[in-house]
Coordinates of N, CA and C and ligand atoms in Angstrom, one line a residue:
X1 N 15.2 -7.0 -6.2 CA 13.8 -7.3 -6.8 C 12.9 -6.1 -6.6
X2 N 12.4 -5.8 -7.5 CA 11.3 -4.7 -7.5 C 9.9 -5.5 -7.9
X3 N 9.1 -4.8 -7.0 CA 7.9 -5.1 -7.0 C 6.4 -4.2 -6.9
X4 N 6.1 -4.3 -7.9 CA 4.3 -3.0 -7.5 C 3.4 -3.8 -7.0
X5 N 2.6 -3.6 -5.7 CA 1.8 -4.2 -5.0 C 0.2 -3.7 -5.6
X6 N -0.6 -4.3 -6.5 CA -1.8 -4.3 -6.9 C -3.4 -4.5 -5.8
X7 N -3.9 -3.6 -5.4 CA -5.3 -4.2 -4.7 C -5.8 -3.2 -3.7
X8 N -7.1 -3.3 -3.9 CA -8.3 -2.6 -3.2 C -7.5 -2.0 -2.0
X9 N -7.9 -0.6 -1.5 CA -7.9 -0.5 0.0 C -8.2 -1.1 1.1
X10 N -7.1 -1.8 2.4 CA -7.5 -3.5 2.9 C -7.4 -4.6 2.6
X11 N -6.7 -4.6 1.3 CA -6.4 -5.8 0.8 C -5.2 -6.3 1.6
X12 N -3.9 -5.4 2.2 CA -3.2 -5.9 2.9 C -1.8 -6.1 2.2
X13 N -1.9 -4.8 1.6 CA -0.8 -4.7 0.8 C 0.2 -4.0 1.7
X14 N -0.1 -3.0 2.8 CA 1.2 -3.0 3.6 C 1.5 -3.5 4.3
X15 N 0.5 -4.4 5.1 CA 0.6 -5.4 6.2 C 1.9 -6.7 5.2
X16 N 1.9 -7.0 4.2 CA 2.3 -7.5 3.5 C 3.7 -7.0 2.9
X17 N 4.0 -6.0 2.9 CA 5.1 -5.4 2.7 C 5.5 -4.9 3.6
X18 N 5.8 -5.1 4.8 CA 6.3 -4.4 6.0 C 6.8 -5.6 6.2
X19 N 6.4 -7.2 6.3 CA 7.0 -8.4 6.6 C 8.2 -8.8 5.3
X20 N 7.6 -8.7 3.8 CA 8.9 -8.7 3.1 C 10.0 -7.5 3.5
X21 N 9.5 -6.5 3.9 CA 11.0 -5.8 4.6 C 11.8 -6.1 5.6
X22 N 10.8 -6.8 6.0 CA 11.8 -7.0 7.2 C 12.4 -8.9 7.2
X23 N 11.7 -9.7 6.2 CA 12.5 -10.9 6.3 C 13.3 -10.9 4.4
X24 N 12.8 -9.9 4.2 CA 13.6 -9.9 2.5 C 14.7 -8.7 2.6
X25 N 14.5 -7.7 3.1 CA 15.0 -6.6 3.1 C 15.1 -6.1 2.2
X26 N 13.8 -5.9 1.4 CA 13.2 -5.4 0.5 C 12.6 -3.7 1.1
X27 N 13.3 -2.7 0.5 CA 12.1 -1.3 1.0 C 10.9 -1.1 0.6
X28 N 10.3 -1.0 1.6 CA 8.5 -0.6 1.5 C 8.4 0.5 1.1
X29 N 7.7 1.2 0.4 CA 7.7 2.4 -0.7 C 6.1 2.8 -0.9
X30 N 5.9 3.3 0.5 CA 4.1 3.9 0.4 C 3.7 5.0 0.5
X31 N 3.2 5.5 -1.1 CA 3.2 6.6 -0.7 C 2.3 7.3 -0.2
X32 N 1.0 6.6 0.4 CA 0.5 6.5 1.6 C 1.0 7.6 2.7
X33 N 2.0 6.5 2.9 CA 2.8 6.6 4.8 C 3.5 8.4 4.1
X34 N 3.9 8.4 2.8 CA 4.8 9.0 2.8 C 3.8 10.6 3.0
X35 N 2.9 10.4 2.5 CA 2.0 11.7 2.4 C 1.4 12.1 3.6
X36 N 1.1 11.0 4.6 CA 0.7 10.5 5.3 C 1.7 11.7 6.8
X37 N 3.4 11.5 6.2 CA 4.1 12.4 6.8 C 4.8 13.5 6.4
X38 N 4.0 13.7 5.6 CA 3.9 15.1 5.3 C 2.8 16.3 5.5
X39 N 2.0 15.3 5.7 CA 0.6 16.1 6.1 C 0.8 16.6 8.1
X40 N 1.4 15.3 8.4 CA 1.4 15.4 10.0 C 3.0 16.6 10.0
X41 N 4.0 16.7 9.0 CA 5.0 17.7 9.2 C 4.2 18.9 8.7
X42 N 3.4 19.2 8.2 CA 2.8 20.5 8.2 C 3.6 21.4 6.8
X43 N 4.1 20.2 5.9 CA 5.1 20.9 4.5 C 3.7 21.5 3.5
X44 N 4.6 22.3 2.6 CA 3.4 22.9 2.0 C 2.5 21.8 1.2
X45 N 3.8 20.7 1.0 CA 3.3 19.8 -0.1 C 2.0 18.6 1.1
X46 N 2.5 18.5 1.9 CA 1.2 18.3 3.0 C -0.2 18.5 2.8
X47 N -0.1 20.2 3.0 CA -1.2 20.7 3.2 C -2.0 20.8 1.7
X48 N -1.3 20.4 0.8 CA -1.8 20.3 -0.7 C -2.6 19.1 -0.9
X49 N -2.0 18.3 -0.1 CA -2.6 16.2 -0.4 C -3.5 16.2 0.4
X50 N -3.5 17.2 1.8 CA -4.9 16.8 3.0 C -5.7 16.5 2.1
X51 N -6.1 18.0 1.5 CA -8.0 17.7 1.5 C -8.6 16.5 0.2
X52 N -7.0 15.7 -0.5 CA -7.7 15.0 -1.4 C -7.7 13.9 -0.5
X53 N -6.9 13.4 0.0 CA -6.6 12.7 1.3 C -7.7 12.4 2.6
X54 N -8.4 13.3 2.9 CA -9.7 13.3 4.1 C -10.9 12.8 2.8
X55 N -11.0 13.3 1.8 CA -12.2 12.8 0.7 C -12.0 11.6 0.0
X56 N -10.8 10.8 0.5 CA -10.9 9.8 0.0 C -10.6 9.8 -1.8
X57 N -10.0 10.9 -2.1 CA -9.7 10.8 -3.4 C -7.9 10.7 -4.0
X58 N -7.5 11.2 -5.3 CA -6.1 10.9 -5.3 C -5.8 12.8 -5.1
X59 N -4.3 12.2 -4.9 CA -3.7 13.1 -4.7 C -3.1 13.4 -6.1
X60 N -2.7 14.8 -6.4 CA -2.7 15.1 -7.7 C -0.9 14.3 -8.0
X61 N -1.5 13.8 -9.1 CA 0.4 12.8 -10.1 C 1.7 13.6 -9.7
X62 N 1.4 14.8 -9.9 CA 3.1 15.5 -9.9 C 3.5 15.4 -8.4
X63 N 2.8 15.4 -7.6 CA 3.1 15.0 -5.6 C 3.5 13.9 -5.8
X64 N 3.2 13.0 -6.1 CA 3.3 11.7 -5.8 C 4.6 11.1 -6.8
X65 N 4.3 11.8 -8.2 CA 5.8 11.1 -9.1 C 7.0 11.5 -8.6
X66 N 6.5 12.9 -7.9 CA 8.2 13.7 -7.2 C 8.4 12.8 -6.3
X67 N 7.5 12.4 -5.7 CA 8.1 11.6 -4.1 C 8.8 10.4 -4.2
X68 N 8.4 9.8 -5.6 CA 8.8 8.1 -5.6 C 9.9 8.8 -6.2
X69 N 10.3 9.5 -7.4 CA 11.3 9.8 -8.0 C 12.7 10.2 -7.4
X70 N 12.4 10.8 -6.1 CA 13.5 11.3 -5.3 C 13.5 9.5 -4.2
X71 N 12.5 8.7 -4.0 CA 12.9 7.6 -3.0 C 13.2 7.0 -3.5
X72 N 13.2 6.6 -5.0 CA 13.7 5.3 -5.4 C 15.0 5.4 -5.8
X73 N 15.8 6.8 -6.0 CA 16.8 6.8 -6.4 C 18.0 6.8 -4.6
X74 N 17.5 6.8 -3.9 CA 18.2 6.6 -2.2 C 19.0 5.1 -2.0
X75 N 20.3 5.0 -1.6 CA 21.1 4.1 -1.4 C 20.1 2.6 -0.8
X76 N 19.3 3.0 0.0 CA 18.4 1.9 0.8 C 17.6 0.8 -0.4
X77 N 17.5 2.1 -1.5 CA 16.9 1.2 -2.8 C 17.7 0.1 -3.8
X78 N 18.9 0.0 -2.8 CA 19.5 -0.5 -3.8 C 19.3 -2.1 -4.3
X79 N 18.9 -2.4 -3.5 CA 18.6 -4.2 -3.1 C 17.2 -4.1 -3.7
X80 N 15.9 -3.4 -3.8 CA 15.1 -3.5 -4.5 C 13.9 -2.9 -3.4
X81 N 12.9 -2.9 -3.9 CA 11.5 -2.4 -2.9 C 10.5 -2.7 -3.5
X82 N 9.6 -2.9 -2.7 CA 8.1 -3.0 -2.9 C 7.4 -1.6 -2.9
X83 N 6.7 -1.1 -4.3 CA 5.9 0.0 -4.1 C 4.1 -0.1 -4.2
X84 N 4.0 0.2 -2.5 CA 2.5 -0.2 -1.7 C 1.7 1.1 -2.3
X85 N 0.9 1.1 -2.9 CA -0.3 2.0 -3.1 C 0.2 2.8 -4.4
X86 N 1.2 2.7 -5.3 CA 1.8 3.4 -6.3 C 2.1 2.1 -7.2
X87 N 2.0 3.1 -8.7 CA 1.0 3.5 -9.1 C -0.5 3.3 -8.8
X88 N -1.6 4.5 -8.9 CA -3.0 4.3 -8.5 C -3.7 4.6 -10.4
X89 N -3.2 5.0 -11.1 CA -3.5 5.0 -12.3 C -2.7 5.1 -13.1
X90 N -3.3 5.4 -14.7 CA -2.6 4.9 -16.0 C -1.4 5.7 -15.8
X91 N -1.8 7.5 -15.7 CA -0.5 7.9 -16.0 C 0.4 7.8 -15.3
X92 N 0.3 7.5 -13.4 CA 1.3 7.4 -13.1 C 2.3 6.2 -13.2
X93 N 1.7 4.7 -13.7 CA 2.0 3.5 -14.3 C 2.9 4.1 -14.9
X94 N 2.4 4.6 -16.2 CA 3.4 4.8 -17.3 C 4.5 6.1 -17.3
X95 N 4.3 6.7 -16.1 CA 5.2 7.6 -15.8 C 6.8 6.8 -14.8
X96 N 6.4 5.8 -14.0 CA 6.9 5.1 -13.5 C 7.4 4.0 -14.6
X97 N 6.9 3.4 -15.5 CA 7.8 2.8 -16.5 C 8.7 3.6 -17.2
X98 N 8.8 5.0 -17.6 CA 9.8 5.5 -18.0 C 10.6 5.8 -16.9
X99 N 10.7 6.4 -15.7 CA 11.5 6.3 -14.9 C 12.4 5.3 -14.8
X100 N 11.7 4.1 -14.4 CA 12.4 3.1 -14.5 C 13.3 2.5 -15.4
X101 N 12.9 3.0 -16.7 CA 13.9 2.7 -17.9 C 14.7 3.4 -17.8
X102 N 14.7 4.6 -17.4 CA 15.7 6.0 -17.3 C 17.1 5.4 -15.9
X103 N 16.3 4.6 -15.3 CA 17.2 4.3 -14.1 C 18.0 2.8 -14.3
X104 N 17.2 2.2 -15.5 CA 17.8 1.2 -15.6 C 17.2 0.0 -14.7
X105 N 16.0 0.2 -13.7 CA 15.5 -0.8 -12.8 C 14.6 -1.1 -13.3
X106 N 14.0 -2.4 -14.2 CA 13.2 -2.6 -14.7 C 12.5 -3.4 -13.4
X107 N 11.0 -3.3 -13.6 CA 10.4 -4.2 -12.5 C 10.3 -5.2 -12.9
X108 N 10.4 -6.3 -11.6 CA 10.2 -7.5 -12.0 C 8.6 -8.3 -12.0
X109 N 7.9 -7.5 -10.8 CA 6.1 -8.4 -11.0 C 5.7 -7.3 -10.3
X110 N 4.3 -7.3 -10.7 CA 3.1 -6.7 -10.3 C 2.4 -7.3 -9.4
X111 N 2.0 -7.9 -8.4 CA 1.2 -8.4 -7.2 C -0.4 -8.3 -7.1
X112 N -0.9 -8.7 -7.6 CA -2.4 -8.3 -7.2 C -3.2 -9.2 -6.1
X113 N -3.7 -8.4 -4.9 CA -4.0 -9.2 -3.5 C -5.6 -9.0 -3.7
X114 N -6.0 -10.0 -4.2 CA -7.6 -10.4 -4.4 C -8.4 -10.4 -3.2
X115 N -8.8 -9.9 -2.6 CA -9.7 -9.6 -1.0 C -11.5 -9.6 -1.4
X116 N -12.5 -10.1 -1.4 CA -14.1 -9.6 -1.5 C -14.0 -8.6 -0.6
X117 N -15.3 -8.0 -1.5 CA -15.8 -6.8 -0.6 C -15.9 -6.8 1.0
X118 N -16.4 -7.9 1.4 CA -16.9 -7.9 3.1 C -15.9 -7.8 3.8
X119 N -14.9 -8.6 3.0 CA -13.7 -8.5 4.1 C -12.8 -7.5 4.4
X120 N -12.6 -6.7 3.0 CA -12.4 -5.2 3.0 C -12.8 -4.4 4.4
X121 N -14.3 -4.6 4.2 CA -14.5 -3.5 4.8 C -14.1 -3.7 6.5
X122 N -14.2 -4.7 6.7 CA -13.6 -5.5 8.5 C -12.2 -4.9 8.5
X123 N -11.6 -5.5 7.3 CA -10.2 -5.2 7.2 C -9.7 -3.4 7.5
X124 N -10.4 -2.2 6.6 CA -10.7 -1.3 7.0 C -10.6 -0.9 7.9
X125 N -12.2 -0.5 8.6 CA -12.6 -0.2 10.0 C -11.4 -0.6 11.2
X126 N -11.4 -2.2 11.0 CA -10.6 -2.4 12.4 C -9.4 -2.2 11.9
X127 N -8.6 -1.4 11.2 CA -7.3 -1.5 11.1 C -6.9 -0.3 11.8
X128 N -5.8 -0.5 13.0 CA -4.7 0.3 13.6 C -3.7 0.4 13.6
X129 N -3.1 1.4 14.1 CA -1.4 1.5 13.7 C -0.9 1.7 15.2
X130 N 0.2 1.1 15.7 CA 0.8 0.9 17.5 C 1.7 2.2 17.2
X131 N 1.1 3.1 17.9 CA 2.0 4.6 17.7 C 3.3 4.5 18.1
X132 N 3.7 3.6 18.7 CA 5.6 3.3 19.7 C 6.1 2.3 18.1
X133 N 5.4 1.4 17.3 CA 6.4 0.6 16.9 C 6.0 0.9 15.1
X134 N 4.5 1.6 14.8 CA 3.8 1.5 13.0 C 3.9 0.2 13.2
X135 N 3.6 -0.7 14.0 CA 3.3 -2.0 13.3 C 1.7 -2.0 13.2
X136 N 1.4 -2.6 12.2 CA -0.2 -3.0 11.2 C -1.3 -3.7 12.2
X137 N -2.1 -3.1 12.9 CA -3.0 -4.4 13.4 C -4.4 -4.2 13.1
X138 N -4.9 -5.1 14.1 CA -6.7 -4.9 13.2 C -7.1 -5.6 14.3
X139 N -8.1 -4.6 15.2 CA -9.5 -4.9 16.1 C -9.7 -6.5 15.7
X140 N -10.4 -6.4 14.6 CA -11.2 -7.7 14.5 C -10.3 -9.0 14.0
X141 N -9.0 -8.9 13.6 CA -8.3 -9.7 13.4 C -6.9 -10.5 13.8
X142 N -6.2 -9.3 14.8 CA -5.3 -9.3 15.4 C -5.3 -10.2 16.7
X143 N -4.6 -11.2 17.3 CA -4.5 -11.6 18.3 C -4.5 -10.9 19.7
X144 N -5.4 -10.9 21.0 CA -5.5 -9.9 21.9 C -3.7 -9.4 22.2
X145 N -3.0 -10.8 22.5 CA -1.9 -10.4 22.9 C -1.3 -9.6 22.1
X146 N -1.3 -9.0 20.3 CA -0.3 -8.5 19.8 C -1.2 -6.9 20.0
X147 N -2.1 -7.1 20.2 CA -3.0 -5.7 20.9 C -2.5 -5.1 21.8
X148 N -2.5 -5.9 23.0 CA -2.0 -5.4 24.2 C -0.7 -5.5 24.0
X149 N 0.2 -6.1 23.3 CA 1.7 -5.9 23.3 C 2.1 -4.3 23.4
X150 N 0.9 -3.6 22.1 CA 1.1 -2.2 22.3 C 0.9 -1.5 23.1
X151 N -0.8 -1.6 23.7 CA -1.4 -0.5 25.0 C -0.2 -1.1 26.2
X152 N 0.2 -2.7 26.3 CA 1.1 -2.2 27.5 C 2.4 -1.8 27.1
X153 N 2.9 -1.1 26.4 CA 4.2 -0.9 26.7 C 4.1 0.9 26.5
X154 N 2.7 1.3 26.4 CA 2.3 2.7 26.6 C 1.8 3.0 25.6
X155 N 1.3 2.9 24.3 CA 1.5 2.8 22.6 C 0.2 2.8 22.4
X156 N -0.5 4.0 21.9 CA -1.5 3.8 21.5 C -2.1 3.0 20.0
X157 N -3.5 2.6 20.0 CA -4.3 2.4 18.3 C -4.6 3.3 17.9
X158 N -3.7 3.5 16.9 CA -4.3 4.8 16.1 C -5.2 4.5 14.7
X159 N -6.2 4.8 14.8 CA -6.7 4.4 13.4 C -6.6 6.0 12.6
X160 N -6.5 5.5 11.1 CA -6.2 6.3 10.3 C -7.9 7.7 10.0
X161 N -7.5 8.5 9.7 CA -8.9 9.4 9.7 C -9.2 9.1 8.8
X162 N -8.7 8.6 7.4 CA -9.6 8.4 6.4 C -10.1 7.0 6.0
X163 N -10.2 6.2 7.2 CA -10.6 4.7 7.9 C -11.9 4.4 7.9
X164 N -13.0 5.9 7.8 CA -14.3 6.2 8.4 C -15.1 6.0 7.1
X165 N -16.3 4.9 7.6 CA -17.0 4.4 6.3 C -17.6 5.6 5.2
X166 N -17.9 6.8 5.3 CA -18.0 8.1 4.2 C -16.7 8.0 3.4
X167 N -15.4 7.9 3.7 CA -14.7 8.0 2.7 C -13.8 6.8 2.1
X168 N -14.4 5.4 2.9 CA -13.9 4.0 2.7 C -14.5 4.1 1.1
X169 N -16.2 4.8 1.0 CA -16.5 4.5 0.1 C -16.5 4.8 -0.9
X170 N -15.7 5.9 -1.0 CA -15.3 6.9 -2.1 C -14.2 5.8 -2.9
X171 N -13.1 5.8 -1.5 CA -11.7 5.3 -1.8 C -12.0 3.8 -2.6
X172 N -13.0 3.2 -2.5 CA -13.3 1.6 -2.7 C -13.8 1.9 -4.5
X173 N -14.7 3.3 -4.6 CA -14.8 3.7 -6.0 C -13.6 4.1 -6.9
X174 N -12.7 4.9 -6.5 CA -11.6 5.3 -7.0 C -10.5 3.8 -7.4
X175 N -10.6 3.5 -6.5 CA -9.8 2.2 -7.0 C -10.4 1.9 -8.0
X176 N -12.3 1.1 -8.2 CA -12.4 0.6 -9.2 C -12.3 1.6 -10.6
X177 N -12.1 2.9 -10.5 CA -12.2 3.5 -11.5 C -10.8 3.9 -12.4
X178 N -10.1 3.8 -11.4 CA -8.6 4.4 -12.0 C -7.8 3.5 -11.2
X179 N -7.6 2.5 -10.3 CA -6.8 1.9 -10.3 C -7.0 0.6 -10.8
X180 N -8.0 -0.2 -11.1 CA -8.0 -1.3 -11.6 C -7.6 -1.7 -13.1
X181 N -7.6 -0.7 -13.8 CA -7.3 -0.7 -15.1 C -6.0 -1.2 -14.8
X182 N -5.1 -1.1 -14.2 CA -3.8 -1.5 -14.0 C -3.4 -2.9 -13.9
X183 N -4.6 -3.4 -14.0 CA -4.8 -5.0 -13.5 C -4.1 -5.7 -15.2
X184 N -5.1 -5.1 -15.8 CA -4.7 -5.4 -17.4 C -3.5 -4.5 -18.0
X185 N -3.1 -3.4 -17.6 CA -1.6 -2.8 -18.1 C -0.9 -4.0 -18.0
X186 N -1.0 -4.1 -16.5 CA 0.6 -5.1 -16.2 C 0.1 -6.5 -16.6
X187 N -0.9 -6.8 -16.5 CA -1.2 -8.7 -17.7 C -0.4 -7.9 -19.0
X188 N -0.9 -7.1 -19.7 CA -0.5 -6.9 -20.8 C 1.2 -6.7 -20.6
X189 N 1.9 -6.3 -19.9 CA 3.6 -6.6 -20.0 C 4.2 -7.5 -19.1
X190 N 3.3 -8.3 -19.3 CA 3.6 -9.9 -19.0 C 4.3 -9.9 -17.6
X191 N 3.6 -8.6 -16.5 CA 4.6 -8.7 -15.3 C 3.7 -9.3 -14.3
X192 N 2.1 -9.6 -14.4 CA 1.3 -9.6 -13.7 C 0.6 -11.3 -12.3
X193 N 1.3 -10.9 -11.4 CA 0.9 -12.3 -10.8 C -0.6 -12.0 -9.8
X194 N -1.0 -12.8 -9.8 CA -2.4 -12.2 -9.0 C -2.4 -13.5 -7.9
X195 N -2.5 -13.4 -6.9 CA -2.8 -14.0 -5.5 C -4.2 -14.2 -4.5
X196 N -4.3 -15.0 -3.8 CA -5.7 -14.8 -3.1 C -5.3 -13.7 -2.1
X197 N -5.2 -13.0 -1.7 CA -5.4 -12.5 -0.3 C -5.9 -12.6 0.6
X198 N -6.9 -13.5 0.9 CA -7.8 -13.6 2.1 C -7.0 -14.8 2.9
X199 N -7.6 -15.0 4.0 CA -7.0 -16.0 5.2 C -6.0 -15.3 5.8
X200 N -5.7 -15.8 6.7 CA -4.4 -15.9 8.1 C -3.2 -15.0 6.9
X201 N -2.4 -14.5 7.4 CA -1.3 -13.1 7.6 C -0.2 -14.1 7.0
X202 N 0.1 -15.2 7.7 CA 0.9 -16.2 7.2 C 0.7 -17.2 5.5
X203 N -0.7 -17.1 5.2 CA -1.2 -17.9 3.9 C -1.0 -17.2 3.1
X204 N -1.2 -16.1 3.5 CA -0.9 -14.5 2.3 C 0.4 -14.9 1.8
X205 N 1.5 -14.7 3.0 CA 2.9 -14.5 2.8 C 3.2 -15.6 1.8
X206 N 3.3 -16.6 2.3 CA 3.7 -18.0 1.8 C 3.0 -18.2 0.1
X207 N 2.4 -17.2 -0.2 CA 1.5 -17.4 -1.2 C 2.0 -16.5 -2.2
X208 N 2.1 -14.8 -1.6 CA 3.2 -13.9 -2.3 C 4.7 -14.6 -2.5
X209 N 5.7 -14.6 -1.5 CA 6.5 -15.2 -1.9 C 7.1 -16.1 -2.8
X210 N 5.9 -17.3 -3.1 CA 6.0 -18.3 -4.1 C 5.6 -17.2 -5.2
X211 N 4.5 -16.8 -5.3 CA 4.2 -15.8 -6.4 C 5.6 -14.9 -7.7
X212 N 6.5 -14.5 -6.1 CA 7.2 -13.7 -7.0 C 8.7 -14.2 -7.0
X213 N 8.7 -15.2 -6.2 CA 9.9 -16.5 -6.5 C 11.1 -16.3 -5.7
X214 N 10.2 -15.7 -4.1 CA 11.5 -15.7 -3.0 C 11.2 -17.1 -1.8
Ligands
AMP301 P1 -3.1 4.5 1.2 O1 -2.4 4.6 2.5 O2 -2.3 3.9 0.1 O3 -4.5 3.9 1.3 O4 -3.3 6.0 0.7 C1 -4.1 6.9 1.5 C2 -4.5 8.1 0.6 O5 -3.3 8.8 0.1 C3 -5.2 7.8 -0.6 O6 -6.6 7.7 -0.4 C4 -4.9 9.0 -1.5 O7 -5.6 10.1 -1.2 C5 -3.4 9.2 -1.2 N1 -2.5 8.4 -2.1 C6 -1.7 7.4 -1.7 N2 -1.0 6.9 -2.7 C7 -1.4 7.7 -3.8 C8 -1.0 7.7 -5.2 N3 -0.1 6.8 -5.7 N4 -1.6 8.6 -6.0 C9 -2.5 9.5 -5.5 N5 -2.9 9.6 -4.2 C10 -2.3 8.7 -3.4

């Protein structure tokens, strides 16, 4: 099964596809994370994405189509994946539908995780990453114990640098500007399921899953 994950920054699209990987074994495909280590490896293509990356804006198409184009063709993709934060606009949509025809992997739904503003932004702010395990947590949301699951076994919260309300608010513009159009591409090729996203981690799941018919 192939899947494009639709929705605002915070909406909880990787928190959400880190669980279908691991109880679907479905690959998570972000290319987020993926730029994400590239910047911390110090590659040229790195130091090309930083500064759209700290401004909260996109990273230029040809970085980003190379990266999915060489991941989605990798043995691990064989069973299918979820692609978290890709496409973020028209042309990379439709650059990704030809690919896909080219490879023969047609997708099967589009996901859209419906979140309000307010909750975004909680969601945001408090969101950390446990530097021993990448697992997803959140200050204001996370249960104390799965907090300290991390600080005690040595593991810091890392929050992301571009987490910080100056460029939450760029990134919250950019979506609506170039990535929500995507909302209506995919209604228009009849791939499009849209979901609540808000509530408990568990109502999500149970909600996606029915959504896309696992
Ligand atoms: P994310 O982890 O998905 O919130 O992405 C963090 C940042 O990486 C974004 O604000 C963009 O600067 C960049 N980025 C991630 N995915 C894409 C994409 N598909 N196209 C362009 N830039 C991206």
């Amino acid at each position: 099964m192939r899947i494009v994950f639709l929705g605002a920054p915070g909406s909880g699209k990787g928190t959400q596809a880190q669980r279908l990987m691991a109880e679907q074994g479905l690959v998570q495909i972000s290319t987020g994370d993926l730029l994400r280590h590239a910047v911390a490896s110090g590659t040229a293509l790195g130091q090309r994405a930083k500064v759209a990356m700290d401004s909260g804006n996109l990273v230029s198409d040809d970085i980003v189509l190379g990266m999915i184009a060489e991941r989605v063709i990798q043995e691990d993709c064989n069973n299918g994946y979820i692609l978290d934060g890709f496409p973020r606009n028209l042309t990379q949509a439709e650059a990704l539908a030809a690919l896909l025809v080219d490879l023969g992997q047609p997708l099967d739904r589009a996901v859209l995780l419906n979140v309000d503003m307010d909750i975004l932004m909680k969601r945001i702010t408090g969101r950390r990453t446990c530097s021993l395990t990448g697992k997803l947590l959140n200050v204001y949301f996370s249960t104390q114990n799965d907090l300290d699951a991390c600080t005690n076994e040595g593991g810091e919260l890392i929050q992301r640098s571009d987490d910080n309300e100056e460029t939450i608010g760029n990134r919250l513009n950019v979506y609506r500007e170039q990535t929500e159009p995507l909302i209506k591409y995919y209604r228009n090729a009849g791939l499009l399921a849209t979901i609540d996203g808000e509530g408990q981690m568990d109502e999500v799941y149970a909600r996606l899953t029915a959504a896309v018919g696992l």
